[in-house]
mmCIF file of N, CA and C in Angstrom:
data_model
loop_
_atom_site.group_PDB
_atom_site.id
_atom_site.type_symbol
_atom_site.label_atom_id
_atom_site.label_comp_id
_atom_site.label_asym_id
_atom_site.label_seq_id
_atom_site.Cartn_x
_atom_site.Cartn_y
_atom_site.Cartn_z
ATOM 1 N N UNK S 757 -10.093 6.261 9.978
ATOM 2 C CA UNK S 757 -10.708 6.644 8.712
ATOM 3 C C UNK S 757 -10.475 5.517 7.707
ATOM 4 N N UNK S 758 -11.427 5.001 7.115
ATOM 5 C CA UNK S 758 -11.268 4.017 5.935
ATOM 6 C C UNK S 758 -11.671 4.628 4.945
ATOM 7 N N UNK S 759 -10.926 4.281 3.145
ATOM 8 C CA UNK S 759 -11.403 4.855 2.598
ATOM 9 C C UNK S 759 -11.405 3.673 1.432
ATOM 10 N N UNK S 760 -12.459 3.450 0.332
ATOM 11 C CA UNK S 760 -12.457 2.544 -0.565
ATOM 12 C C UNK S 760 -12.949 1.239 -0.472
ATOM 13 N N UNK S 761 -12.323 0.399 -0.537
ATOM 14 C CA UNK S 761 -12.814 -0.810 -0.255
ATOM 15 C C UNK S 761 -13.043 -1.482 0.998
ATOM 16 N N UNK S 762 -13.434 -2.612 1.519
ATOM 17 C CA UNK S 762 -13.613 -2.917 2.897
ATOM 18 C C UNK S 762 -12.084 -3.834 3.211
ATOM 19 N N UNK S 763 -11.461 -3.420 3.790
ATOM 20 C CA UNK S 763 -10.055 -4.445 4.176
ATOM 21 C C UNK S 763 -10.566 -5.670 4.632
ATOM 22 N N UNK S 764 -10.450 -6.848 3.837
ATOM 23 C CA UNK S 764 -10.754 -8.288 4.055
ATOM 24 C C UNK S 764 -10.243 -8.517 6.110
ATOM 25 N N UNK S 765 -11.493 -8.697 6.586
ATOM 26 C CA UNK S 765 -10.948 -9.004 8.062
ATOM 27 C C UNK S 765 -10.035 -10.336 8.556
ATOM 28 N N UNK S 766 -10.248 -11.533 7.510
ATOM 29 C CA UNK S 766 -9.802 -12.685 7.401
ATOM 30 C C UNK S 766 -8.170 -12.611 6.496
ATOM 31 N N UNK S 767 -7.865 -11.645 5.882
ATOM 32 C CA UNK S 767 -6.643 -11.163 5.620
ATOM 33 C C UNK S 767 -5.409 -11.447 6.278
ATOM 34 N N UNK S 768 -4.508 -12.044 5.823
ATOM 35 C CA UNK S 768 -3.232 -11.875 6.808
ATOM 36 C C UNK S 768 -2.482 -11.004 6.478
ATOM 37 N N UNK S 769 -1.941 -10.198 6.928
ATOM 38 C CA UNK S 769 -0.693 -9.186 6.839
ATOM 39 C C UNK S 769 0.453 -9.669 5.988
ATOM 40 N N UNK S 770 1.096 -8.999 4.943
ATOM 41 C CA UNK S 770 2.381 -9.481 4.504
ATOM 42 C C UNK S 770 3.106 -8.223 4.816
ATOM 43 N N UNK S 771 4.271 -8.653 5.081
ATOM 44 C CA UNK S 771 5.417 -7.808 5.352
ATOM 45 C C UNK S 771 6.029 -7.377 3.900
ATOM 46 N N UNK S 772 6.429 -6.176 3.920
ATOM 47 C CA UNK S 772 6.758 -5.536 2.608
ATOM 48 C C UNK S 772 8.127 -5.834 1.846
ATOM 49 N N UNK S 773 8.853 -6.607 3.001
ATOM 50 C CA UNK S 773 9.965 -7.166 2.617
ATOM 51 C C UNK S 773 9.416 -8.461 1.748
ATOM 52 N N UNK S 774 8.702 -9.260 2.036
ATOM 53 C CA UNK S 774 8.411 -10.684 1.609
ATOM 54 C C UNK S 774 7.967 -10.002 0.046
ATOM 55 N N UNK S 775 7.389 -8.823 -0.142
ATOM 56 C CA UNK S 775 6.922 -8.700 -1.524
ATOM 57 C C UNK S 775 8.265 -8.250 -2.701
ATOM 58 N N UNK S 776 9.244 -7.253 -1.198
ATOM 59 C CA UNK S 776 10.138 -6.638 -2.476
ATOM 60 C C UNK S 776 11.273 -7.984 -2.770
ATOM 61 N N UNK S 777 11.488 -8.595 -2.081
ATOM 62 C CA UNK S 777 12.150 -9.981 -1.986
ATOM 63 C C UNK S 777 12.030 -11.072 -3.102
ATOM 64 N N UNK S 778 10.816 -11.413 -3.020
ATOM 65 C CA UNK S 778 9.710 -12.398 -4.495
ATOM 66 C C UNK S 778 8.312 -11.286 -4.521
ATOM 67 N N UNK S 779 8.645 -10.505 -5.261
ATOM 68 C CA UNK S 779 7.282 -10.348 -6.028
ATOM 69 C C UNK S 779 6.741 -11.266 -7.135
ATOM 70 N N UNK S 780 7.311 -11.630 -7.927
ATOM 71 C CA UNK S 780 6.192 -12.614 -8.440
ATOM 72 C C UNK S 780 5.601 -13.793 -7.401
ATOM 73 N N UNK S 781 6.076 -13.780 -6.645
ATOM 74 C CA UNK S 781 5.128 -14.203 -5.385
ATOM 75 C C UNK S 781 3.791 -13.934 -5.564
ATOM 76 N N UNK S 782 4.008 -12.882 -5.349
ATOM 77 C CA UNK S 782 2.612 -11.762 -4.928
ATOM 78 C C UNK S 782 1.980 -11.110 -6.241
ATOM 79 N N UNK S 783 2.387 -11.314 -7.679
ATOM 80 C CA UNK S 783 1.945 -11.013 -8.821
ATOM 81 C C UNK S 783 0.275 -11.342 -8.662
ATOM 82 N N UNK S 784 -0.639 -10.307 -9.586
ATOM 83 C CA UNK S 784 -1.776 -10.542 -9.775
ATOM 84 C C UNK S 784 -2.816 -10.195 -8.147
ATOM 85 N N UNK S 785 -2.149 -10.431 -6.944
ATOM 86 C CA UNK S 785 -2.909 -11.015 -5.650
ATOM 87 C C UNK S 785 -2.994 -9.478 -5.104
ATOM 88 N N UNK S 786 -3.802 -9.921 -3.948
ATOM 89 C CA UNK S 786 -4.673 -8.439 -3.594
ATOM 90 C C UNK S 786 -4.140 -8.787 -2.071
ATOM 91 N N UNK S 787 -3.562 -7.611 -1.372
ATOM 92 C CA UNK S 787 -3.009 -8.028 0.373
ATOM 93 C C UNK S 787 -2.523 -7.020 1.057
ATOM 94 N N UNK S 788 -2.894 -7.541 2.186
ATOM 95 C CA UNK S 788 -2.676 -6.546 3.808
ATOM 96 C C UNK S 788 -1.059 -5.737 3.530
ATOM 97 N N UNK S 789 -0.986 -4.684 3.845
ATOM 98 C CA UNK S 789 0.406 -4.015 4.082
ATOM 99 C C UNK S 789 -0.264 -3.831 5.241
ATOM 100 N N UNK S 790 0.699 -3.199 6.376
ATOM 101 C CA UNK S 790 0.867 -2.575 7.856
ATOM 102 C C UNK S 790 2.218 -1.749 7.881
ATOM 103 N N UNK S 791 1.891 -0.426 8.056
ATOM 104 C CA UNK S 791 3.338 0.012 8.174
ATOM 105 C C UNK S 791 3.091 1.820 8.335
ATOM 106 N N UNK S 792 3.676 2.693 7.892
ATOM 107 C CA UNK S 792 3.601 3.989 7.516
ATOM 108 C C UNK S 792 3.658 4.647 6.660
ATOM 109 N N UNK S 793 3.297 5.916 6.866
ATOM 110 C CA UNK S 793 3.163 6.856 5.952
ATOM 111 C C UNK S 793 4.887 7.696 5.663
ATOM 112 N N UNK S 794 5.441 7.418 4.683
ATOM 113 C CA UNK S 794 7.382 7.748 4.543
ATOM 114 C C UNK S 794 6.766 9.396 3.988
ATOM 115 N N UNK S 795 5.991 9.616 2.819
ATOM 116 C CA UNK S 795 5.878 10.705 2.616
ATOM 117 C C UNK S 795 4.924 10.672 1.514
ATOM 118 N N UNK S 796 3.784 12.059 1.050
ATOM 119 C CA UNK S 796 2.804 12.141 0.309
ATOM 120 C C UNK S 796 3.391 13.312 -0.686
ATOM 121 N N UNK S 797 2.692 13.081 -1.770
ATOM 122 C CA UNK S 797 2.933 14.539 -3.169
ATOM 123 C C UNK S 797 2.169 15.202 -2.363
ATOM 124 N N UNK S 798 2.353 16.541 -2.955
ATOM 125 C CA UNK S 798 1.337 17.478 -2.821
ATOM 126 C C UNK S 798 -0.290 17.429 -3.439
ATOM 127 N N UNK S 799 -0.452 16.925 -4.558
ATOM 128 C CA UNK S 799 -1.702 15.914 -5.490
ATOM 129 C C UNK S 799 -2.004 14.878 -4.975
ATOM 130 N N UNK S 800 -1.708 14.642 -3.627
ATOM 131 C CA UNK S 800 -1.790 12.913 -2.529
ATOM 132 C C UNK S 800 -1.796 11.945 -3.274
ATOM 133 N N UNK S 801 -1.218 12.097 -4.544
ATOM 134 C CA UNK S 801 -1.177 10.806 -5.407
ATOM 135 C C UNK S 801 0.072 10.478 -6.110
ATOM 136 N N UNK S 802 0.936 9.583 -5.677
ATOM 137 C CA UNK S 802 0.591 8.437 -4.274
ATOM 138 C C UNK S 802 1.060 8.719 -3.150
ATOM 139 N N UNK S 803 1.269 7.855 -2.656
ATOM 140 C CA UNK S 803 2.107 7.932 -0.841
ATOM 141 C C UNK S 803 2.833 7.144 -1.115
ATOM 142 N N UNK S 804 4.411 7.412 -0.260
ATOM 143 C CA UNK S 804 5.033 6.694 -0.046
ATOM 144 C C UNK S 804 4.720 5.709 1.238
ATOM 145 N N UNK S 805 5.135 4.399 0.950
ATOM 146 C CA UNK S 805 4.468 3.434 2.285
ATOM 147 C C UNK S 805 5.772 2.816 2.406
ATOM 148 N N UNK S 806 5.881 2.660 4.217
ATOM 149 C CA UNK S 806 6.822 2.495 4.621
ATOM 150 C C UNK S 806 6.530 0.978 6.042
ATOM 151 N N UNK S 807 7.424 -0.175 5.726
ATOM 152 C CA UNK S 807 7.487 -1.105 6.267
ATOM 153 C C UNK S 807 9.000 -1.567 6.306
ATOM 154 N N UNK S 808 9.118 -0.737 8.114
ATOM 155 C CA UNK S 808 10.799 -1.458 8.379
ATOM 156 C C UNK S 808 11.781 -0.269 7.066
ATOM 157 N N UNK S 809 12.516 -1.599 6.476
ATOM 158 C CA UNK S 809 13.325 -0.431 5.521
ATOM 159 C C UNK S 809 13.005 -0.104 4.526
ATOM 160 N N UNK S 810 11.778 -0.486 3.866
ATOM 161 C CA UNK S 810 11.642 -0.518 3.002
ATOM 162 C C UNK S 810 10.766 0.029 2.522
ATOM 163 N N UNK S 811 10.404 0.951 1.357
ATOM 164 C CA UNK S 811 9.377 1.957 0.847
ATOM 165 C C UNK S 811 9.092 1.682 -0.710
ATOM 166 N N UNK S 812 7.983 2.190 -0.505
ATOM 167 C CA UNK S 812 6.887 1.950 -2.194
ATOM 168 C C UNK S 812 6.492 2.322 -2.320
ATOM 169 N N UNK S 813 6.056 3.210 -3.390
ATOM 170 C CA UNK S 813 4.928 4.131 -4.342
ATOM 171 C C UNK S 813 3.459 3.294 -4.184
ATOM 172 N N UNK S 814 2.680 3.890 -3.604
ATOM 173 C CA UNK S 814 0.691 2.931 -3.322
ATOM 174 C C UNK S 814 0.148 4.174 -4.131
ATOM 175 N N UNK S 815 -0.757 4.119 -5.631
ATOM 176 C CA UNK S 815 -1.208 4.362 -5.987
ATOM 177 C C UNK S 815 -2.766 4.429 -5.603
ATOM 178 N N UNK S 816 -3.781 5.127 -5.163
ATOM 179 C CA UNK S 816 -4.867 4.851 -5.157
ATOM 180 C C UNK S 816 -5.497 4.341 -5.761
ATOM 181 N N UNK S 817 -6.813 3.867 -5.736
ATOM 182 C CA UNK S 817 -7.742 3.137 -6.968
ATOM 183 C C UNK S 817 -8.988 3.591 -6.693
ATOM 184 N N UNK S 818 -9.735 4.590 -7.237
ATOM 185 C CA UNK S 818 -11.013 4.570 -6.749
ATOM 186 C C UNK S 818 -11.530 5.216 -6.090
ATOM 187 N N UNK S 819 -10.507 6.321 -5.112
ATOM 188 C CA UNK S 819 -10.732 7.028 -3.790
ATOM 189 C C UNK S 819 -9.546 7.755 -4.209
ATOM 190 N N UNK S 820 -9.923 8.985 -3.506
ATOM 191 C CA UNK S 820 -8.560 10.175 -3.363
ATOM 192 C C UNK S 820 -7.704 9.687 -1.874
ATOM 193 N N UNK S 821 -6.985 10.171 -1.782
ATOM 194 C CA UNK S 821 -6.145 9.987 -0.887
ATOM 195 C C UNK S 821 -6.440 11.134 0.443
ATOM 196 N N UNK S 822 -6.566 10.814 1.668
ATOM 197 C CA UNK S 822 -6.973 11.865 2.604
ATOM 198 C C UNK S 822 -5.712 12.545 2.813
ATOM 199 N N UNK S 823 -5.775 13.553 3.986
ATOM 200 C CA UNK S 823 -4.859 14.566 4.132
ATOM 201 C C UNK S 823 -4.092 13.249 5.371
ATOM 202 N N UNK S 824 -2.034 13.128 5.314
ATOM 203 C CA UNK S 824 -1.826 12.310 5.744
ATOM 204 C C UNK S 824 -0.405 12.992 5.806
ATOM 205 N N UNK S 825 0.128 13.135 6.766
ATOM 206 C CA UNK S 825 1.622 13.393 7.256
ATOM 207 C C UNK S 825 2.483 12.320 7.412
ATOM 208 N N UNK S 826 3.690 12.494 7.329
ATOM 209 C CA UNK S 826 4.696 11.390 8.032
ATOM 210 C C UNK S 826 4.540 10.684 8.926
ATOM 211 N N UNK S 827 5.016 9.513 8.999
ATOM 212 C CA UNK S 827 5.066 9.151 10.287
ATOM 213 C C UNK S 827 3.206 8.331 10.626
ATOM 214 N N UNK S 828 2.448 9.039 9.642
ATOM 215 C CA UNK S 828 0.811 8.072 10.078
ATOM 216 C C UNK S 828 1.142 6.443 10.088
ATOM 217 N N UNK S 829 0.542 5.941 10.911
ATOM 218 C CA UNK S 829 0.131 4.530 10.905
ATOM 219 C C UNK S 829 -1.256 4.364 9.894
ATOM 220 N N UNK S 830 -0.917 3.291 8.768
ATOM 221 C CA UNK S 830 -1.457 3.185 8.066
ATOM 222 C C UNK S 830 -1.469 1.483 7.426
ATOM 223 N N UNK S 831 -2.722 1.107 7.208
ATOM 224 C CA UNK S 831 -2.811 -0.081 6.631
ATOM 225 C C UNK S 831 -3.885 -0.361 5.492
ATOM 226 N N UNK S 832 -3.634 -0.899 4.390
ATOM 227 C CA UNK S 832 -3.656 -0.697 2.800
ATOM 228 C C UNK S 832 -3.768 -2.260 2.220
ATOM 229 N N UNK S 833 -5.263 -2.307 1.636
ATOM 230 C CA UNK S 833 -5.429 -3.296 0.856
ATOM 231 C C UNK S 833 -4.894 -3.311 -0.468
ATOM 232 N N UNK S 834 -3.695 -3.958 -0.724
ATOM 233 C CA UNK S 834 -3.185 -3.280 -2.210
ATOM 234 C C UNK S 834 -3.558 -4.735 -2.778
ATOM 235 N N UNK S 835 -3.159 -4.587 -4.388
ATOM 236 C CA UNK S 835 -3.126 -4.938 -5.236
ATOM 237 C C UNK S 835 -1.554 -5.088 -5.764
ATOM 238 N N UNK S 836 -0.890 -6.435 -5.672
ATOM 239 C CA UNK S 836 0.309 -6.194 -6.616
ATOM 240 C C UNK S 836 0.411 -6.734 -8.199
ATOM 241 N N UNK S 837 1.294 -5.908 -8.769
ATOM 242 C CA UNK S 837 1.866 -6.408 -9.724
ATOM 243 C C UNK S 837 3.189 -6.149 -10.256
ATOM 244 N N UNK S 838 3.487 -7.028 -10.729
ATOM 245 C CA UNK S 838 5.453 -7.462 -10.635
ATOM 246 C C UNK S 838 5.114 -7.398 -11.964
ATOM 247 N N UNK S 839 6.332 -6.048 -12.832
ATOM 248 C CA UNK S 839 6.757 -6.340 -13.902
ATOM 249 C C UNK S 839 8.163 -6.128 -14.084
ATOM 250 N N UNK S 840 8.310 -5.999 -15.592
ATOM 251 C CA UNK S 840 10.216 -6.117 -15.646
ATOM 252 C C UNK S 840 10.741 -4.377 -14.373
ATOM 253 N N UNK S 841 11.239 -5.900 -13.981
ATOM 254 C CA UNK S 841 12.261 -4.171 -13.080
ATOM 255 C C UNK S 841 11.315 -3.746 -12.110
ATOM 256 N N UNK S 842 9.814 -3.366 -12.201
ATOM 257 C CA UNK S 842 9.521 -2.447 -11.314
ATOM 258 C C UNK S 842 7.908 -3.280 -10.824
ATOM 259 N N UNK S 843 7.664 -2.972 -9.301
ATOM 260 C CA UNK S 843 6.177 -3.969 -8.885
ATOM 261 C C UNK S 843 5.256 -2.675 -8.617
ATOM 262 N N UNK S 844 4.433 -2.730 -9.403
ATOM 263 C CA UNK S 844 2.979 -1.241 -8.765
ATOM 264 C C UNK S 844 2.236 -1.734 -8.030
ATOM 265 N N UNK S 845 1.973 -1.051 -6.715
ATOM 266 C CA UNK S 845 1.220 -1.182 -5.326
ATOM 267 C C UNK S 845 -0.146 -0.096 -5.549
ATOM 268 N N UNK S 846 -1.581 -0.644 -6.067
ATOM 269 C CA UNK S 846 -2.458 -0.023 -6.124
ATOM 270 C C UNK S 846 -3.650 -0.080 -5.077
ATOM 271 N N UNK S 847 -3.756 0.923 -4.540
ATOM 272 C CA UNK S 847 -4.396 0.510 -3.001
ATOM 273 C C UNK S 847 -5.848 0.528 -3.535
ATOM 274 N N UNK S 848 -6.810 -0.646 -3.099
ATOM 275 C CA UNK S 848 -7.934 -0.873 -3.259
ATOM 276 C C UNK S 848 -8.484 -0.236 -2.243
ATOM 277 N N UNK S 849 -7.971 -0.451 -0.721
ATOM 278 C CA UNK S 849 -8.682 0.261 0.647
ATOM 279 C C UNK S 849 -7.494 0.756 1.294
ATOM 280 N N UNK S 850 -8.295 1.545 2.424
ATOM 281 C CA UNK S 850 -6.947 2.356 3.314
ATOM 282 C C UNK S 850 -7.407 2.624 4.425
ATOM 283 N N UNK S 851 -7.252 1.956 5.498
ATOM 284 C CA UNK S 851 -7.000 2.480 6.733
ATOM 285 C C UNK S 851 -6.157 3.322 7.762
ATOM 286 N N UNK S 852 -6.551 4.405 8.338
ATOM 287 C CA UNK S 852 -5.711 5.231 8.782
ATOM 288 C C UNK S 852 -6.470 5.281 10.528
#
């Protein structure tokens, strides 16, 4: 199921560590996550996304969020941005 935008096929994957590590790295830039579904609100807005140890709030953009349990394999065109203290992950597309 895709939902939103088209996931760039020429895209490379970043690992979610490389973002929580240097996010201003990744400030402003739009990129591949690969990983899972840690856990959803009941309002599916957001999901927790899960890569290895590490987890993040993915806000939708544009699209509701489908019905999605633990444990889904999931991959997410986000959007980052790094501010004081905290980076928001806004998903442009979503593959499930």
């Amino acid at each position: 199921e895709r939902l939103g935008q088209e996931i760039p096929g020429d895209a490379s994957v970043v690992k979610l560590a490389s973002v929580v590590e240097n996010p201003a790295d990744y400030d402003g830039k739009s990129i591949v996550l690969k990983g899972t579904v840690s856990s959803i609100c009941a309002s599916r807005c957001p999901f927790i996304f899960q890569d290895g140890v590490h987890t993040v709030a993915v806000y939708p953009r544009g699209f509701k969020l489908p019905k999605m349990k633990r444990g889904d394999a999931v991959t997410v065109y986000t959007e980052v941005i790094a501010g004081e203290g905290q980076t928001v992950y806004t998903a442009l597309g979503l593959q499930l």
